[in-house]
PDB file of C-alpha atoms in Angstrom:
ATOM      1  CA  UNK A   1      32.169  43.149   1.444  1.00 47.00           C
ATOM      2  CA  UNK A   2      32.790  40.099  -1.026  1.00 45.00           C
ATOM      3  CA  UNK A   3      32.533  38.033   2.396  1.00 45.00           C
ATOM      4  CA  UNK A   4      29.409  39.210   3.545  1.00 42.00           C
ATOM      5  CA  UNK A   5      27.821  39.180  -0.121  1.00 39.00           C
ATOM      6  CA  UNK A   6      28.697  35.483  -0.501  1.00 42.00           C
ATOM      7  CA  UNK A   7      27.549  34.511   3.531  1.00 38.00           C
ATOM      8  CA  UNK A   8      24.201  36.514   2.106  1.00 37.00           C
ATOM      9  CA  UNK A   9      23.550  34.559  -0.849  1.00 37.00           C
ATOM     10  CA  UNK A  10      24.603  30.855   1.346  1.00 39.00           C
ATOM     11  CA  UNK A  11      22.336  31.951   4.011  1.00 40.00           C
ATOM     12  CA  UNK A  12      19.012  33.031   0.946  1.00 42.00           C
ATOM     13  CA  UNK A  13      20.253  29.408  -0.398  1.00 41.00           C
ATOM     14  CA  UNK A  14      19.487  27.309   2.357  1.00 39.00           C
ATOM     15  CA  UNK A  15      16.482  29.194   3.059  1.00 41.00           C
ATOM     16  CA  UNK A  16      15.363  28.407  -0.030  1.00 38.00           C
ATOM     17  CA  UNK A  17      16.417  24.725   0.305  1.00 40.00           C
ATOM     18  CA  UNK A  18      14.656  24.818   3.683  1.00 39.00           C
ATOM     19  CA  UNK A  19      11.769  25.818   2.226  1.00 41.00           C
ATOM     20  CA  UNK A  20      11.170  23.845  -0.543  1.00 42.00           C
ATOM     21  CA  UNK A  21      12.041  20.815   1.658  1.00 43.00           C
ATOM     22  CA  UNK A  22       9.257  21.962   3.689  1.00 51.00           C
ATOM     23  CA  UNK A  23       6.758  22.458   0.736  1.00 71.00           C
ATOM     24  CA  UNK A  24       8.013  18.880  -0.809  1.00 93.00           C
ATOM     25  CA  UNK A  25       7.190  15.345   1.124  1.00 98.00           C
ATOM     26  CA  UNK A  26       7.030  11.300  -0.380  1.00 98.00           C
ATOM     27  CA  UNK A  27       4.998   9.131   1.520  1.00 98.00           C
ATOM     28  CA  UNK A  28       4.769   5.398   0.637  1.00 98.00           C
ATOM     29  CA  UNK A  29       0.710   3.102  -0.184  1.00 98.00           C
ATOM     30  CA  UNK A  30       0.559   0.118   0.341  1.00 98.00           C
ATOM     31  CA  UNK A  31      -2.424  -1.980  -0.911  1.00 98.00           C
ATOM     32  CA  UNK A  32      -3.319  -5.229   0.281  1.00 98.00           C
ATOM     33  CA  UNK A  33      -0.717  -6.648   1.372  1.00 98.00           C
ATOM     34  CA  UNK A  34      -2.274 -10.071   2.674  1.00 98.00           C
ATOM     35  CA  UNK A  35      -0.120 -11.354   5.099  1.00 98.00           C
ATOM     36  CA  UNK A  36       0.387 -14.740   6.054  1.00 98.00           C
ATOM     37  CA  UNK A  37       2.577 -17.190   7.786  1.00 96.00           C
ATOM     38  CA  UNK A  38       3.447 -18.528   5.045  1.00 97.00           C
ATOM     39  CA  UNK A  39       7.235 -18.305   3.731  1.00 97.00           C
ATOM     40  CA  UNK A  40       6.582 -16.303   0.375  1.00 97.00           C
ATOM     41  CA  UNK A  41       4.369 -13.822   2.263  1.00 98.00           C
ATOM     42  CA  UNK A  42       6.853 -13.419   5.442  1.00 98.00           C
ATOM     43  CA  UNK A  43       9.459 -13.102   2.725  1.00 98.00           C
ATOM     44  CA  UNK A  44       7.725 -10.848  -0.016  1.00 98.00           C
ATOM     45  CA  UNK A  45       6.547  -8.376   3.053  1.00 98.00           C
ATOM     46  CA  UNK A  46      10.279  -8.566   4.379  1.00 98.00           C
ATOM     47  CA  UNK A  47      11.870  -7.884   0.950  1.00 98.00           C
ATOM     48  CA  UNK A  48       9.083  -4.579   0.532  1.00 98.00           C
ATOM     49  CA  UNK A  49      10.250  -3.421   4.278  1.00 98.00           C
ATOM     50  CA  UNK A  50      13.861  -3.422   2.911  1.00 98.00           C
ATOM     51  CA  UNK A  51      12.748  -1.418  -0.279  1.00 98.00           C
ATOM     52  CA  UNK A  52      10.665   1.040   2.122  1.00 98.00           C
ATOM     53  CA  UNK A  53      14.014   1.261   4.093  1.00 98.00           C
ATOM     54  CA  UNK A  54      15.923   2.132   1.194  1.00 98.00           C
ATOM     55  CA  UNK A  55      13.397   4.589  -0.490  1.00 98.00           C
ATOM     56  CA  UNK A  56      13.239   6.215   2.505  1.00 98.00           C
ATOM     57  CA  UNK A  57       9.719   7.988   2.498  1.00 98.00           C
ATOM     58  CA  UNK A  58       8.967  10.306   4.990  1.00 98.00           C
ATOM     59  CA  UNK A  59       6.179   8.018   6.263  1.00 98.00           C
ATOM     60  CA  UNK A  60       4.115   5.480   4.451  1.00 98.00           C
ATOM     61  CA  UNK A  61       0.449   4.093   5.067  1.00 98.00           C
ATOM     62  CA  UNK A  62      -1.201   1.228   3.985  1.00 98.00           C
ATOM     63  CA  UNK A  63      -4.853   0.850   2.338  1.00 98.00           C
ATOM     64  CA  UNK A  64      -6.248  -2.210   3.948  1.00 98.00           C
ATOM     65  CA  UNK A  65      -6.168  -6.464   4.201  1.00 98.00           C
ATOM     66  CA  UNK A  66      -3.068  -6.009   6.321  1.00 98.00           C
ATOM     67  CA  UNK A  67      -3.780  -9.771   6.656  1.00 98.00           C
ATOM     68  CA  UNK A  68      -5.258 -12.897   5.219  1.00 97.00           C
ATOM     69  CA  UNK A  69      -7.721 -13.694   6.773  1.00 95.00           C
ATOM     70  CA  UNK A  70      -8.990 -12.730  10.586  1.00 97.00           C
ATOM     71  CA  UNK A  71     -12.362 -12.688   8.990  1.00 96.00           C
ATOM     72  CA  UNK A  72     -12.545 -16.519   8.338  1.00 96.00           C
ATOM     73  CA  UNK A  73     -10.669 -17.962  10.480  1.00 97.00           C
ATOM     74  CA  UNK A  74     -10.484 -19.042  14.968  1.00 97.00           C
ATOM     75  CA  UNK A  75     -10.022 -16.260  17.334  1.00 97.00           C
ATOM     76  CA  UNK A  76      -6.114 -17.671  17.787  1.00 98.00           C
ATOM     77  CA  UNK A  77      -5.434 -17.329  14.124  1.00 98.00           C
ATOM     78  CA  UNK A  78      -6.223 -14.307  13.460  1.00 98.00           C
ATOM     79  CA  UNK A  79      -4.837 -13.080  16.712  1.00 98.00           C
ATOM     80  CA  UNK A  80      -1.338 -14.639  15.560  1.00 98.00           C
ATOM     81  CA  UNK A  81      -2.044 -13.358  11.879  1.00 98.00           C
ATOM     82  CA  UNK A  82      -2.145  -9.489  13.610  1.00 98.00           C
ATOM     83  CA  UNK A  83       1.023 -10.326  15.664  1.00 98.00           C
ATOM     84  CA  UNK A  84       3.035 -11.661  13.168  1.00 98.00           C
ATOM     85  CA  UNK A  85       2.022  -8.392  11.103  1.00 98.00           C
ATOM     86  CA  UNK A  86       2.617  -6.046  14.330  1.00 98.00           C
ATOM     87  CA  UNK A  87       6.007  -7.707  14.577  1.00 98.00           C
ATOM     88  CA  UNK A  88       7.387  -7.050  11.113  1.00 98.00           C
ATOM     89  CA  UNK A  89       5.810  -3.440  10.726  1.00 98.00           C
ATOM     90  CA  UNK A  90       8.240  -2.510  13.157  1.00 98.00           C
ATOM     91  CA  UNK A  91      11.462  -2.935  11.389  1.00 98.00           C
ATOM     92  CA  UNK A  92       9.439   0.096   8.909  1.00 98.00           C
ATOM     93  CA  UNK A  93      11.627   2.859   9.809  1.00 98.00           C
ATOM     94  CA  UNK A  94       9.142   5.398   8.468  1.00 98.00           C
ATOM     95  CA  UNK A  95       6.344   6.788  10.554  1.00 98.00           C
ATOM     96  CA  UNK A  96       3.518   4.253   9.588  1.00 98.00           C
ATOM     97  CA  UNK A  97      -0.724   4.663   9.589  1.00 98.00           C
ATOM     98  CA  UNK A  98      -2.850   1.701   9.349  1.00 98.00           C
ATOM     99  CA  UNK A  99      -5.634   1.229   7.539  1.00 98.00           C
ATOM    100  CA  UNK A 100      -8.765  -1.326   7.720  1.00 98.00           C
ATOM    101  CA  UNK A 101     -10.067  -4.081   5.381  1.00 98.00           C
ATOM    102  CA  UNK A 102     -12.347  -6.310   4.933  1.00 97.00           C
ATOM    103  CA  UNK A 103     -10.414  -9.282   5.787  1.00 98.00           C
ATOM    104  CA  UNK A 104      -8.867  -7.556   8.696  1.00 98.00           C
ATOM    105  CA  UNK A 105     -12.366  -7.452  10.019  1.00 97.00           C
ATOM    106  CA  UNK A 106     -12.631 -10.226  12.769  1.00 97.00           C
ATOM    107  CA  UNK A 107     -15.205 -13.111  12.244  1.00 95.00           C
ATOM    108  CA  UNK A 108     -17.189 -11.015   9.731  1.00 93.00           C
ATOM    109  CA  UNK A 109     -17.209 -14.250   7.588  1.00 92.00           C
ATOM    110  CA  UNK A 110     -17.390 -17.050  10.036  1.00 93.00           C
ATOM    111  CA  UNK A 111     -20.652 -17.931  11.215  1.00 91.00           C
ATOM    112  CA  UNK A 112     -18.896 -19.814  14.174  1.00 93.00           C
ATOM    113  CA  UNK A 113     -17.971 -16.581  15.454  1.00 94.00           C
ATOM    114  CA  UNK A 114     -20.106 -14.688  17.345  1.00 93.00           C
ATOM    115  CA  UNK A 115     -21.291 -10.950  16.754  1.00 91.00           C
ATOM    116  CA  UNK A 116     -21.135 -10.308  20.616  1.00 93.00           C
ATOM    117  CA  UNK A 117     -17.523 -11.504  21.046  1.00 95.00           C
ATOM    118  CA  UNK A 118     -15.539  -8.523  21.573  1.00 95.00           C
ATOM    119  CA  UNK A 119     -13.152  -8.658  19.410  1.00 97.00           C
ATOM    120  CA  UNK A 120     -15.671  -9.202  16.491  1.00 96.00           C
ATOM    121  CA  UNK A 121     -15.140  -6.840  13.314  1.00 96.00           C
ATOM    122  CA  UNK A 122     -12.943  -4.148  13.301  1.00 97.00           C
ATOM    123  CA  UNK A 123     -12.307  -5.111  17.469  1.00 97.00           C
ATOM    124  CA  UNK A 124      -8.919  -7.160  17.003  1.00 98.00           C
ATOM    125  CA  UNK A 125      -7.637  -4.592  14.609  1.00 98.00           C
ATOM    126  CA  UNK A 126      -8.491  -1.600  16.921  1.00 98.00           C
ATOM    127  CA  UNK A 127      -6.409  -3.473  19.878  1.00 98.00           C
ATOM    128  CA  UNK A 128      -3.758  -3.614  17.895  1.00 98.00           C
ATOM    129  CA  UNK A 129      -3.640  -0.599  15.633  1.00 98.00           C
ATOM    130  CA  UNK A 130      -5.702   2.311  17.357  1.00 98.00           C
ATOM    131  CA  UNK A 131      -9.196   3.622  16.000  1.00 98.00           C
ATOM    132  CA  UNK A 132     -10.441   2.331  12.702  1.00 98.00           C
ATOM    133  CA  UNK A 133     -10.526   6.051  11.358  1.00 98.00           C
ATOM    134  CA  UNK A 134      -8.969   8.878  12.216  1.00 98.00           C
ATOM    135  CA  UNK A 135      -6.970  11.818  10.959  1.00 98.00           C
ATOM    136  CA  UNK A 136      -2.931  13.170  10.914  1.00 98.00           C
ATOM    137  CA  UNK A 137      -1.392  16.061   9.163  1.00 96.00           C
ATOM    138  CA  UNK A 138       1.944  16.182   7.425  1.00 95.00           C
ATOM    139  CA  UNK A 139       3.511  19.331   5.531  1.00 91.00           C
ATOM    140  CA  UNK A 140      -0.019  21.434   6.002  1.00 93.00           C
ATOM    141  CA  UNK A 141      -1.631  18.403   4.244  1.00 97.00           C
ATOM    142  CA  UNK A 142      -4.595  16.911   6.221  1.00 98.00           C
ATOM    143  CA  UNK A 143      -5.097  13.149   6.249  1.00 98.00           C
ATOM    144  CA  UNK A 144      -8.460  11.191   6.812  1.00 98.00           C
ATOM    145  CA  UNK A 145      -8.077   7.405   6.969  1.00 98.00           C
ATOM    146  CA  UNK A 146     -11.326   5.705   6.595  1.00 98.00           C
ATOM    147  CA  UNK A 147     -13.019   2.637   7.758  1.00 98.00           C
ATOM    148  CA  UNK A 148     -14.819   1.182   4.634  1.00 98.00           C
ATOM    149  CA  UNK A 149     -16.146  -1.739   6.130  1.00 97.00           C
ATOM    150  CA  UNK A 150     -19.307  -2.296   8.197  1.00 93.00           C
ATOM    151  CA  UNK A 151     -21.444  -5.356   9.244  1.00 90.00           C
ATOM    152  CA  UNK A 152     -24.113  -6.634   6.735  1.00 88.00           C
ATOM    153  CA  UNK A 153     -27.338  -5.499   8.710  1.00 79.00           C
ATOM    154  CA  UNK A 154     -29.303  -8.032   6.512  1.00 78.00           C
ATOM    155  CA  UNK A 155     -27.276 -10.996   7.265  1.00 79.00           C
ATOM    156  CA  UNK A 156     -25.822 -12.320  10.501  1.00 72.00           C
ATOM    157  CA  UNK A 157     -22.085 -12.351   9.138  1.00 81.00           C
ATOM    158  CA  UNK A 158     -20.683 -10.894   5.629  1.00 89.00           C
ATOM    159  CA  UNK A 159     -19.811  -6.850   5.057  1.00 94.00           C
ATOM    160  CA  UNK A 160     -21.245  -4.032   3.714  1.00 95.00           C
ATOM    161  CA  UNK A 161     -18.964  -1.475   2.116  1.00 97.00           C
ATOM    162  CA  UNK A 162     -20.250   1.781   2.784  1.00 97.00           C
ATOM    163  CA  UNK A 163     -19.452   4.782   5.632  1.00 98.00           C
ATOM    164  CA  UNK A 164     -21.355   4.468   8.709  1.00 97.00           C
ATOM    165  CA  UNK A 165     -23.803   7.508  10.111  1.00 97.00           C
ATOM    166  CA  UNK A 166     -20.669   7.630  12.745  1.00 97.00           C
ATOM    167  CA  UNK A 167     -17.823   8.558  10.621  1.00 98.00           C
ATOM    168  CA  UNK A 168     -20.350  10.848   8.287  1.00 98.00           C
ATOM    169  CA  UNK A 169     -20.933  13.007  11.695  1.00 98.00           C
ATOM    170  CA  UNK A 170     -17.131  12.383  12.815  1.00 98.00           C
ATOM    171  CA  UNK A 171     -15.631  13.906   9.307  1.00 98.00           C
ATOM    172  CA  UNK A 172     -18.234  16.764   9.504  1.00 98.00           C
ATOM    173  CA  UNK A 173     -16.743  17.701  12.703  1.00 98.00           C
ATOM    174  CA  UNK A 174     -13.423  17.360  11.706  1.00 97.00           C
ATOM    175  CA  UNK A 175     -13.664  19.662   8.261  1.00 98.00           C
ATOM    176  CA  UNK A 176     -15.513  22.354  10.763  1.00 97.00           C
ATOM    177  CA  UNK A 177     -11.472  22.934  11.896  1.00 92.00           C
ATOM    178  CA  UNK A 178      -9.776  22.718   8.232  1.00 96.00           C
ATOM    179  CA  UNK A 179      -9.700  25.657   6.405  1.00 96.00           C
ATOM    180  CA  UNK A 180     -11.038  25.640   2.265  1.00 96.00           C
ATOM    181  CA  UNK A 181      -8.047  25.867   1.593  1.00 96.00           C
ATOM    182  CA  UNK A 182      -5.422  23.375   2.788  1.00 97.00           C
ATOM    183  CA  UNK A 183      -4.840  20.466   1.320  1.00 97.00           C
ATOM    184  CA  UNK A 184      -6.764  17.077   1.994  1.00 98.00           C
ATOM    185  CA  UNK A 185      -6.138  13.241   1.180  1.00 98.00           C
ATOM    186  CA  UNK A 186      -8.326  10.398   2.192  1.00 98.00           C
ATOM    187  CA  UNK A 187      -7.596   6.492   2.602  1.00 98.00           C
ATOM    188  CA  UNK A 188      -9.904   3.591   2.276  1.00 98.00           C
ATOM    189  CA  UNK A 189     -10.053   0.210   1.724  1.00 98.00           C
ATOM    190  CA  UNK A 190     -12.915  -0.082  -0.697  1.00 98.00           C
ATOM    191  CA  UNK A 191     -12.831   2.376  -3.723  1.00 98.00           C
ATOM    192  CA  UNK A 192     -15.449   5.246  -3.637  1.00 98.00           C
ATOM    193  CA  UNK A 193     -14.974   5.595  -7.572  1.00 97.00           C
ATOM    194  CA  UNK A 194     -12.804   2.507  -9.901  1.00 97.00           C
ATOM    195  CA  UNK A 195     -13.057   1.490 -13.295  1.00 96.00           C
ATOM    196  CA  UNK A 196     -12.037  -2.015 -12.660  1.00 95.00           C
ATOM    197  CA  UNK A 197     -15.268  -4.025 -13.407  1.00 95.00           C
ATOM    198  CA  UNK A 198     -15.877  -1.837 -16.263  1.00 95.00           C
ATOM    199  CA  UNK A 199     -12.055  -2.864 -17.601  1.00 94.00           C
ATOM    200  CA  UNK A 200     -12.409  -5.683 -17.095  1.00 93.00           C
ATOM    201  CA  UNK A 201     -16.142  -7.118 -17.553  1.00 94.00           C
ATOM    202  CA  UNK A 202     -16.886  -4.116 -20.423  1.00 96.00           C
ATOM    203  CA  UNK A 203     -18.337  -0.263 -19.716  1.00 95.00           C
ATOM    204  CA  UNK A 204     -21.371  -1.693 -18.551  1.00 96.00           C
ATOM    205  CA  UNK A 205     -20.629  -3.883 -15.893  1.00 95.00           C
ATOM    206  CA  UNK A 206     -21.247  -3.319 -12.036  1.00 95.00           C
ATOM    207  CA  UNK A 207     -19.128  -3.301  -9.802  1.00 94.00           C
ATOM    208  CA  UNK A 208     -21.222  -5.153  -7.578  1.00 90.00           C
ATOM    209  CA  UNK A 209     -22.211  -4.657  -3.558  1.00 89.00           C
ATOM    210  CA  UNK A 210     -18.777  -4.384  -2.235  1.00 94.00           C
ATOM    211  CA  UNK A 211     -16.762  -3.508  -5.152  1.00 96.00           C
ATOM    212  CA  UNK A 212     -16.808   0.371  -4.362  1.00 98.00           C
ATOM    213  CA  UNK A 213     -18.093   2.039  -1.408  1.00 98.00           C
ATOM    214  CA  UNK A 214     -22.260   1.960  -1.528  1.00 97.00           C
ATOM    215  CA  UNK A 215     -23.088   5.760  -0.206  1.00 97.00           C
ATOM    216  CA  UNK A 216     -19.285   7.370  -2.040  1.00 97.00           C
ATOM    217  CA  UNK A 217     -21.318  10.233  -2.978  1.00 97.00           C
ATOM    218  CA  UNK A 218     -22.622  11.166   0.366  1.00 98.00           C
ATOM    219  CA  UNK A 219     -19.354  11.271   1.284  1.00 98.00           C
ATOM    220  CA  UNK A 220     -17.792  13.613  -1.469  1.00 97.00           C
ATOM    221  CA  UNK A 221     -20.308  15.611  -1.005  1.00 97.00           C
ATOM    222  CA  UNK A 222     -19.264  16.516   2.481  1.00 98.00           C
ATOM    223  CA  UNK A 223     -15.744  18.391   0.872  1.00 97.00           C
ATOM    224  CA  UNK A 224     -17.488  20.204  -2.155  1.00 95.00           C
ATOM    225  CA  UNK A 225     -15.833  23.200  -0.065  1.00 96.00           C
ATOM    226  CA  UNK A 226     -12.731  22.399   0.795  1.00 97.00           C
ATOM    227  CA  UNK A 227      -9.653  21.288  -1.135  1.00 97.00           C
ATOM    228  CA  UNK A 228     -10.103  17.639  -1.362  1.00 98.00           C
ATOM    229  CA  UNK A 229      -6.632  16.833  -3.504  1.00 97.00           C
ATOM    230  CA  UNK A 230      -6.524  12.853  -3.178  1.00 98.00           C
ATOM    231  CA  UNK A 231      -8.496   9.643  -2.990  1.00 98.00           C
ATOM    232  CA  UNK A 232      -6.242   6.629  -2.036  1.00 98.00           C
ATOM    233  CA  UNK A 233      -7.949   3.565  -2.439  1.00 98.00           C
ATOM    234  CA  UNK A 234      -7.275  -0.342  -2.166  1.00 98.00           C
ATOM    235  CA  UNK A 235      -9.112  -3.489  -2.141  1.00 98.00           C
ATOM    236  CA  UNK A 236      -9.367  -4.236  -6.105  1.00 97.00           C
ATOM    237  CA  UNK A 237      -5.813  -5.336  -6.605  1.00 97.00           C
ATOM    238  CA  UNK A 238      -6.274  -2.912  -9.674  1.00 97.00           C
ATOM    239  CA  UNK A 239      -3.428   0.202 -10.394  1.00 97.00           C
ATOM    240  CA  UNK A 240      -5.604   3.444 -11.973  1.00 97.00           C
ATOM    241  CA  UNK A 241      -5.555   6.685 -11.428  1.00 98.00           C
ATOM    242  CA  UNK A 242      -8.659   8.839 -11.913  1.00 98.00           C
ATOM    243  CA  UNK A 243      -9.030  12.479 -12.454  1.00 96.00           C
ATOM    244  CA  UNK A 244     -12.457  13.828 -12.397  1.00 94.00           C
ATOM    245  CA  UNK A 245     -14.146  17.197 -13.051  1.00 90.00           C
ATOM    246  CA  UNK A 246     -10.666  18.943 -12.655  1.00 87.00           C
ATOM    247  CA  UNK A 247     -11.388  17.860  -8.751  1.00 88.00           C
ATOM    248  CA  UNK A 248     -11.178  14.750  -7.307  1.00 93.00           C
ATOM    249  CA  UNK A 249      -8.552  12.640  -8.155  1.00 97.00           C
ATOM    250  CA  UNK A 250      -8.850   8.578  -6.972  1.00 98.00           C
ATOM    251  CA  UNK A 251      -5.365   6.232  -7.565  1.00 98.00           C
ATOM    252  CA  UNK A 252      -5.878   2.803  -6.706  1.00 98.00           C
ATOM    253  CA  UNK A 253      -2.780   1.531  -5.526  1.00 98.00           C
ATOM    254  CA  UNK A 254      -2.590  -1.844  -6.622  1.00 97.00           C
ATOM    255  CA  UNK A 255      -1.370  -4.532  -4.616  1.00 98.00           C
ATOM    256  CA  UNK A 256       1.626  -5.495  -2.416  1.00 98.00           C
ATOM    257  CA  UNK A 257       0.733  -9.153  -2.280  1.00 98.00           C
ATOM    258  CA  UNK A 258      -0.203  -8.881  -6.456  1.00 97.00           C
ATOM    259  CA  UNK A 259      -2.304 -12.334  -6.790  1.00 97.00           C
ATOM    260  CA  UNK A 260      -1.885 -12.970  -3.023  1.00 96.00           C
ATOM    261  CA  UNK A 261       1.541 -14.070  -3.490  1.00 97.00           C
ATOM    262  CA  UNK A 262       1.246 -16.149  -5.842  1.00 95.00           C
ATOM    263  CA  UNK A 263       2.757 -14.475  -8.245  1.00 95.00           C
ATOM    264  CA  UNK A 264       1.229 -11.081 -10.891  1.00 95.00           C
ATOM    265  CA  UNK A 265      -2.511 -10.221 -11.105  1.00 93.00           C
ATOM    266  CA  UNK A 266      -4.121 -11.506 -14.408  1.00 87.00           C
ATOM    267  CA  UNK A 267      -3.495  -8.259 -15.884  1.00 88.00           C
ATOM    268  CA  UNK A 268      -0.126  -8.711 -15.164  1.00 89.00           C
ATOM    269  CA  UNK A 269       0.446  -6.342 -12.463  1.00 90.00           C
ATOM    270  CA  UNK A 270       3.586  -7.210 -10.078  1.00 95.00           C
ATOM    271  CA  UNK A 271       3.688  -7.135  -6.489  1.00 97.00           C
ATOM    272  CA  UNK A 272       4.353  -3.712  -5.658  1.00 98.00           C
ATOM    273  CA  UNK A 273       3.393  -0.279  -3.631  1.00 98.00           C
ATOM    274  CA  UNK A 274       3.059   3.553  -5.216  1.00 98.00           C
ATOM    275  CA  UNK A 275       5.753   5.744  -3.822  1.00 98.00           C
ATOM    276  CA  UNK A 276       4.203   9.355  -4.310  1.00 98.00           C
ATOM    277  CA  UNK A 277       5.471  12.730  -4.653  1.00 98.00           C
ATOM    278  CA  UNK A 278       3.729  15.774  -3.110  1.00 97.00           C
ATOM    279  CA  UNK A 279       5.224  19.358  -4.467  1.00 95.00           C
ATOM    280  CA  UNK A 280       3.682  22.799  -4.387  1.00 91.00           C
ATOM    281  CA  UNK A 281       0.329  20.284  -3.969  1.00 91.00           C
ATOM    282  CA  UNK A 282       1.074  18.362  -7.382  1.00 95.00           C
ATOM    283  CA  UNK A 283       1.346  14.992  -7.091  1.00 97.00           C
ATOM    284  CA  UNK A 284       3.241  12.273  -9.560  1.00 97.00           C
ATOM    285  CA  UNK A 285       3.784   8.471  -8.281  1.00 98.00           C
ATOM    286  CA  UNK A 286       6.103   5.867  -9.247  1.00 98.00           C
ATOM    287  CA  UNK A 287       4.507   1.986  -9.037  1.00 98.00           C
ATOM    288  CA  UNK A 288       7.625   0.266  -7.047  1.00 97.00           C
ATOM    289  CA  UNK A 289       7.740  -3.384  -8.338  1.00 93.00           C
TER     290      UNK A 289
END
């Protein structure tokens, strides 16, 4: 009897284990991470793989300007800019999802580029990486990665950040099969909400055309009924983390390449990535110098 009462209470103890391993997930951001071919970047993007490796998250996405900088520079550049990138993502042992930037955006900025070449915008990063937006679950949590970034209709070359009339219908279709309920995080580039114009410039200042995403409202408005738990967001090389209403909650992750490698942010944030903790939907992140 002893022997079956203890085999009872092992058996209730791993389902319990089982379960709250099931309940509990970390997932790695990473924010601008800029790379190069230049030794400090190969190296600093190296040294975060190894720390990724050792962390071991259960996957790990990133929040945009993969590289620096397909949108300025020849076809050939950029193209070896995205290789060298596609290379050294693979020694990530973690599942990984790719977001877009602006400077991932091919040509966008280089009037000797033309608009019709097809590889122009988010082209080169979609033959490399897959769609520009899409959407993956983990644990019961649903994930929408967004493209931020969208040709200035008013000027020949240059960005807009805003979501296009495309992805507005897309993610309307998409919440159609999510019930209220479960759990939701989305990823951009360029912030929908950040205070980092009015930290640094004074609680007046803008935060100008591209700073934050133009029609952000729009697009929280879309999940007023469902359980929208997380805003990840990139772009400002800023670290905050946002809680509004008792609703939406927006981090802004920082940035891997800091001052784009050369060296912490004039605020004096390090290179580094969040590492965050999802439990019984509460979340808590670390900032991993």
């Amino acid at each position: 009897m002893r022997k079956l009462f203890a085999l009872v209470l092992l058996l209730l103890s791993l389902t319990i284990h089982a379960q709250d391993k099931g309940d509990g997930f970390t997932f790695a951001f990473l924010a601008d991470i800029h790379l190069n071919n230049t030794e400090k970047a190969i190296k600093g993007f190296k040294k975060t793989i190894d720390t990724l490796n050792h962390l071991k998250p259960d996957f790990v996405i990133t929040g945009g300007d993969l590289v620096m900088d397909a949108s300025k520079v020849s076809c050939a550049k950029a193209d070896s800019l995205f290789m060298l990138y596609d290379e050294l993502q693979g020694d990530i042992e973690a599942p990984l999802y790719n977001c877009i930037g602006n400077h991932d955006n091919f040509g966008l900025r280089n009037s000797s580029i033309k608009s019709t070449h097809p590889e122009f915008g988010r082209g080169m990063f979609e033959k490399y990486f897959g769609p520009s937006y899409y959407s993956f679950k983990k644990n019961n949590w649903h994930f929408i990665v967004l493209n931020s970034i969208n040709r200035d209709k008013n000027k020949s070359h240059g960005y807009d950040a805003n979501i296009d009339s495309l992805q507005i219908e897309w993610i309307k279709e998409e919440l159609t099969g999510i019930a209220p309920e479960l759990p939701i995080v989305i990823i951009t580039h360029v912030p929908f909400i950040t205070v980092n114009a009015q930290f640094h410039n004074g609680g007046q200042a803008s935060s100008g055309k591209n700073g934050a995403i133009r029609n952000s409202k729009q697009v929280l408005s879309l999940f007023e009924k469902h359980n929208l738990k997380l805003i990840l967001q990139g772009h400002t090389h800023f670290l905050e983390d946002l809680y509004v209403n008792n609703k939406y909650r927006f981090i802004s992750g920082g940035s891997v390449s800091a001052a784009w490698w050369n060296g912490a942010t004039g605020v004096g944030m390090q290179e580094g990535f969040l590492l965050i903790e999802v439990k019984n939907e509460h979340i808590e992140w670390d900032y991993i110098d």
